[in-house]
Coordinates of C-alpha atoms in Angstrom, one line a residue:
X1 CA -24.7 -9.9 19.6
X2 CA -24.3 -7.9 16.5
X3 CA -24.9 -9.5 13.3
X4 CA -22.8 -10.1 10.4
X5 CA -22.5 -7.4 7.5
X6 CA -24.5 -8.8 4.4
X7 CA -21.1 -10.3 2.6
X8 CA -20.1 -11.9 5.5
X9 CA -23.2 -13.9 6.5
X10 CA -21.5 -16.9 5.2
X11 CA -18.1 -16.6 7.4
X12 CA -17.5 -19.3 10.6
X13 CA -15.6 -18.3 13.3
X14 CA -12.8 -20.0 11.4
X15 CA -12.9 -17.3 9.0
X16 CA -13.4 -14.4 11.0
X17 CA -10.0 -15.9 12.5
X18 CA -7.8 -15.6 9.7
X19 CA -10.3 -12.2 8.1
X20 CA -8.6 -10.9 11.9
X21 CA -5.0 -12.2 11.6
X22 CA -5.1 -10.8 7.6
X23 CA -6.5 -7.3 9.6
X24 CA -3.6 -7.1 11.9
X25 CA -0.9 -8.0 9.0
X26 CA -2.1 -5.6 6.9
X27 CA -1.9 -3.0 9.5
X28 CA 1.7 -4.2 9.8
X29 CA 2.1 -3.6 6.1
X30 CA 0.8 0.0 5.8
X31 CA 2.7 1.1 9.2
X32 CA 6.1 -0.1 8.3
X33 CA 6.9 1.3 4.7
X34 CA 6.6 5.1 6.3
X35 CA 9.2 3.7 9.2
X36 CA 11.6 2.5 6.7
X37 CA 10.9 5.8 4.7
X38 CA 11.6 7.8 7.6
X39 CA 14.9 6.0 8.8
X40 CA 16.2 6.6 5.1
X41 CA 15.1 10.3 4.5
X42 CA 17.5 10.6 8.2
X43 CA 20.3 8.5 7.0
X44 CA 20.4 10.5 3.5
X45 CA 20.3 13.9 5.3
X46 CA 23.5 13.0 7.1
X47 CA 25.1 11.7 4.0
X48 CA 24.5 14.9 2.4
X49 CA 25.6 16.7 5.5
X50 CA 28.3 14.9 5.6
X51 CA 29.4 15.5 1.8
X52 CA 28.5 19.6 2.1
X53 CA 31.1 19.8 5.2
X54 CA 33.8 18.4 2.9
X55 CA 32.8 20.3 -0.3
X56 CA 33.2 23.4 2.8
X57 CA 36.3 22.7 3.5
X58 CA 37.6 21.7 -0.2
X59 CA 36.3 25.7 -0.9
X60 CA 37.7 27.2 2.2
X61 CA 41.2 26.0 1.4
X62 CA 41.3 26.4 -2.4
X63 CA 40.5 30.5 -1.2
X64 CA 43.4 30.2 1.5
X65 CA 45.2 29.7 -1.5
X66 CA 44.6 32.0 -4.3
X67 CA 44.5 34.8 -1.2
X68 CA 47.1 37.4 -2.3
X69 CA 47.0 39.3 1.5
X70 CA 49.0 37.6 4.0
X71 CA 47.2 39.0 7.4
X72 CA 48.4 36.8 10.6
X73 CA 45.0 37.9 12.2
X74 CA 43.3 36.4 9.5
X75 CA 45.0 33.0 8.8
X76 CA 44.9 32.5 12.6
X77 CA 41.2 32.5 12.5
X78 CA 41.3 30.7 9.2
X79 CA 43.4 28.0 11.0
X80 CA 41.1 27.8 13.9
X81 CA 38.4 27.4 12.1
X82 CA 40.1 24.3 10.1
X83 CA 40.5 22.9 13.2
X84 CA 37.1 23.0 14.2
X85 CA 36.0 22.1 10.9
X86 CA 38.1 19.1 11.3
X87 CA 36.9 18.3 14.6
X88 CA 33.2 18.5 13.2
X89 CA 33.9 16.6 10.1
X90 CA 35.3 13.9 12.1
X91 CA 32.6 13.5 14.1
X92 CA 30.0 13.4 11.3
X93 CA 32.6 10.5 9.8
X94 CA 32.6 8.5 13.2
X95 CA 28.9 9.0 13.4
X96 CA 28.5 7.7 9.6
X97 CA 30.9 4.6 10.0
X98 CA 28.7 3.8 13.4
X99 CA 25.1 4.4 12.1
X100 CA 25.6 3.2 7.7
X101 CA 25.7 -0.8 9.4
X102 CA 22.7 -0.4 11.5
X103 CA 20.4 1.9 8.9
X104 CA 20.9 -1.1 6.4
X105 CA 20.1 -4.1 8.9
X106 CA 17.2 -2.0 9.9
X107 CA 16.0 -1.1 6.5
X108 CA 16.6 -4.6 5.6
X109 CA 14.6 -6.1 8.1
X110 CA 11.5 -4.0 8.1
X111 CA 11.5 -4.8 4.5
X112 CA 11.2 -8.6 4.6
X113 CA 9.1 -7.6 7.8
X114 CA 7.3 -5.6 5.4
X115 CA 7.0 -9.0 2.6
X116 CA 6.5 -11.3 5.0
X117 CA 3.4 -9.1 6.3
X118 CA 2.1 -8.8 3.0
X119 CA 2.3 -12.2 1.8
X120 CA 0.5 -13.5 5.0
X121 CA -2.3 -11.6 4.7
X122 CA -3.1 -11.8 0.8
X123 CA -2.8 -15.3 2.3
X124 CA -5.6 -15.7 4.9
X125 CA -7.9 -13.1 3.1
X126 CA -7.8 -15.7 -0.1
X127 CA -8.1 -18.6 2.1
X128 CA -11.4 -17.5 4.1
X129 CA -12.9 -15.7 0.2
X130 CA -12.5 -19.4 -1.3
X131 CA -14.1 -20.7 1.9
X132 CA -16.4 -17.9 2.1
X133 CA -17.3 -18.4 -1.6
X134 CA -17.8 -22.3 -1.4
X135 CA -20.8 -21.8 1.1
X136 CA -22.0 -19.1 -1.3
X137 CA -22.2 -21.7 -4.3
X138 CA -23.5 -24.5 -2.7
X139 CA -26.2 -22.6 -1.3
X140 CA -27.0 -21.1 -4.2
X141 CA -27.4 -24.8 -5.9
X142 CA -29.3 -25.8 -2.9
X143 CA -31.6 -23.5 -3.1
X144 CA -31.9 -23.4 -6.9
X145 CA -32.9 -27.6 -6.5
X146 CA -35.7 -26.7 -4.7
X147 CA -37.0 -23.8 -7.1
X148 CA -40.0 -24.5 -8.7
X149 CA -39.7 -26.4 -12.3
X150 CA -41.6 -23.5 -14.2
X151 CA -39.2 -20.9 -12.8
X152 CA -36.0 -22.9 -14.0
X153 CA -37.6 -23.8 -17.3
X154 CA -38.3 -19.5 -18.0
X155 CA -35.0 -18.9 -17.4
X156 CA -32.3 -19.4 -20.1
X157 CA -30.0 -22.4 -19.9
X158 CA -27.0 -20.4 -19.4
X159 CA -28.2 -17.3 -17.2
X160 CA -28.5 -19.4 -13.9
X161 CA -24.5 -20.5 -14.0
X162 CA -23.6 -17.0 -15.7
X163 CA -25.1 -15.2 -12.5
X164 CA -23.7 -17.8 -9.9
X165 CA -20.5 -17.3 -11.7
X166 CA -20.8 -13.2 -11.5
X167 CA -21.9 -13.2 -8.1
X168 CA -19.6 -15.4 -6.5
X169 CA -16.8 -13.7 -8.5
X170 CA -17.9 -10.3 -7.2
X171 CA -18.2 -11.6 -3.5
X172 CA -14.8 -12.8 -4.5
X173 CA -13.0 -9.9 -5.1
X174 CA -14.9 -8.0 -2.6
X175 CA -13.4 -9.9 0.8
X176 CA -10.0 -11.0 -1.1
X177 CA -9.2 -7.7 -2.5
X178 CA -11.2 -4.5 -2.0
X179 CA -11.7 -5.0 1.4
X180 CA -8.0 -5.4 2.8
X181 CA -7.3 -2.9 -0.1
X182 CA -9.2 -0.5 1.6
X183 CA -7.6 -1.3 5.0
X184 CA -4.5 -0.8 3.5
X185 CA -5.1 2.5 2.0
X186 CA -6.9 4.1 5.6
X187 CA -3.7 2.4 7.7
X188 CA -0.6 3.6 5.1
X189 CA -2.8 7.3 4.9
X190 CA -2.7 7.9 8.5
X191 CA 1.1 7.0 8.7
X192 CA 2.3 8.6 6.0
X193 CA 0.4 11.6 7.2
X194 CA 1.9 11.5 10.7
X195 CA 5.8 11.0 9.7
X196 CA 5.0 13.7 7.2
X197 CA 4.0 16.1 10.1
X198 CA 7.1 15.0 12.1
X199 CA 9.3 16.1 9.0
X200 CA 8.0 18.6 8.0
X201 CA 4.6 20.0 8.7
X202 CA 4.7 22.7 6.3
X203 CA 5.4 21.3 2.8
X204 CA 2.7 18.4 4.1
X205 CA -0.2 20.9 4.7
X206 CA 0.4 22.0 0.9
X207 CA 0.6 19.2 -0.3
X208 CA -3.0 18.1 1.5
X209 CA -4.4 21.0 -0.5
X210 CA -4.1 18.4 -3.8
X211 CA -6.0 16.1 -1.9
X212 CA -10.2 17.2 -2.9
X213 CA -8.5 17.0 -6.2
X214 CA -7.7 13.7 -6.3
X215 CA -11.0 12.5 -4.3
X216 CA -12.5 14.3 -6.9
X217 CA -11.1 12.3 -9.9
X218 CA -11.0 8.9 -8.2
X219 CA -14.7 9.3 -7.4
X220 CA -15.2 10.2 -11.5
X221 CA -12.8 7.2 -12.4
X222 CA -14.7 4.9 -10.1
X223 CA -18.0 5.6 -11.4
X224 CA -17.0 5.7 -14.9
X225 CA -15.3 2.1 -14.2
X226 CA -18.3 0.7 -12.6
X227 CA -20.6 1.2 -15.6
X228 CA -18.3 -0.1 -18.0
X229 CA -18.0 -3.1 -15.6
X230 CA -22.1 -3.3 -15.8
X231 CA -22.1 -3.1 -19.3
X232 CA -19.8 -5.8 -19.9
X233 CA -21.4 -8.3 -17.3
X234 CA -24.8 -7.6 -19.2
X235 CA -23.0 -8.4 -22.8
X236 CA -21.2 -11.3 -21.4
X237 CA -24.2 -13.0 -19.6
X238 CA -25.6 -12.3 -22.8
X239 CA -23.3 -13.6 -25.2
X240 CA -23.3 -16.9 -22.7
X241 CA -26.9 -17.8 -23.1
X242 CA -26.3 -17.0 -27.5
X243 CA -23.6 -20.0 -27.4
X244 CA -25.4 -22.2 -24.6
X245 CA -28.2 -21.8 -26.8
X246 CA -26.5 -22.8 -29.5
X247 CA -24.6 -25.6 -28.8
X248 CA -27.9 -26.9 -27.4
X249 CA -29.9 -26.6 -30.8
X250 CA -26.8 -28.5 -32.4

């Protein structure tokens, strides 16, 4: 049996249950924006369509008439092709009427789809951190009863609850946010990557070229961030033990 990563050694199997069901809703909320994006970008394309045909026709016939020449061949072709036109545009009108209904129930419900999915799995991945988190602190005070007296009394009174408090909170926000953050970001990549190829393949292989580029300044951000996170854990923890020490000598 393989063993739990190091942040999770504190997780039952109740919690790996819902840390599963928040996996599989997340999924469901990375996959379906792309869908809903893709439905859209089909519906407006026939909208537009739809409009240029009429704008066509609206042309075609303003020429008709400010032609001076008066050529039967000609205006029987121009007439045909009216009639075609109209043929066409009526279509695209029937087509419009039938599909406008369905695009919006469908948009509509892969959007509460969409909610629902990602309220239900901020849900369970809060539910098993603050279970998760719990264990953490009450073994910590567990074990910290049973440290030796000398070791407590070399410590300053406020460091031991400034680091339980920093630890747990960075176990915290490690299983309730970064980790279906990260879930979220590898699921709605892939998607939005395969619907682009599907619509076009082209203008998405150019735009992948921006890609190192923006790996390359999120890495920069991200280390910059975490060292100004550092600092400021050091000054707090310090400023902590300055007023625990304080109210202590009053």
């Amino acid at each position: 049996m393989l063993s739990p990563p190091t942040q999770l050694v504190f997780a039952d199997k109740l919690d790996y249950r819902l840390m599963a069901v928040g996996i599989v809703f997340c999924l469901i909320q990375a996959i379906l924006p792309p869908i809903v994006w893709l439905f859209m970008g089909q519906f407006v394309t026939n909208s537009i369509r739809r409009e240029i045909g009429k704008c066509n026709r609206t042309v075609a016939f303003e020429r008709w008439q400010n032609n001076d020449s008066w050529i039967v061949g000609d205006n029987t072709s121009l007439f045909r092709n009216e009639s075609l036109a109209n043929v066409n545009q009526t279509k695209l009108d029937q087509e419009f009427k039938e599909n406008a209904p369905l695009v919006f129930w469908m948009m509509l419900g892969l959007s509460l789809i969409t909610f629902a999915a990602a309220f239900l799995q901020r849900l369970t991945w809060e539910i098993s951190a603050v279970r998760q988190v719990f264990r953490v602190k009450k073994a910590y005070i567990s074990k910290l009863l049973h440290m030796d007296v000398a070791w407590l009394e070399s410590r300053h009174s406020g460091e031991v609850a400034a680091m339980l408090h920093d630890h747990a909170d960075s176990i915290y926000q490690g299983i309730a946010d970064h980790l279906p953050m990260t879930i979220f970001i590898i699921a709605n990549l892939i998607a939005t990557l395969i619907v682009c190829f599907l619509t076009q393949w082209k203008t998405t292989l150019v735009m992948l070229t921006a890609i190192p580029i923006l790996i390359i300044t999120r890495i920069i951000f991200t280390k910059w961030f975490c060292k100004t996170l550092e600092d400021e854990q050091q000054l707090q923890g310090k400023l902590a033990n300055l007023v625990q020490e304080t109210f202590n000598c009053i």
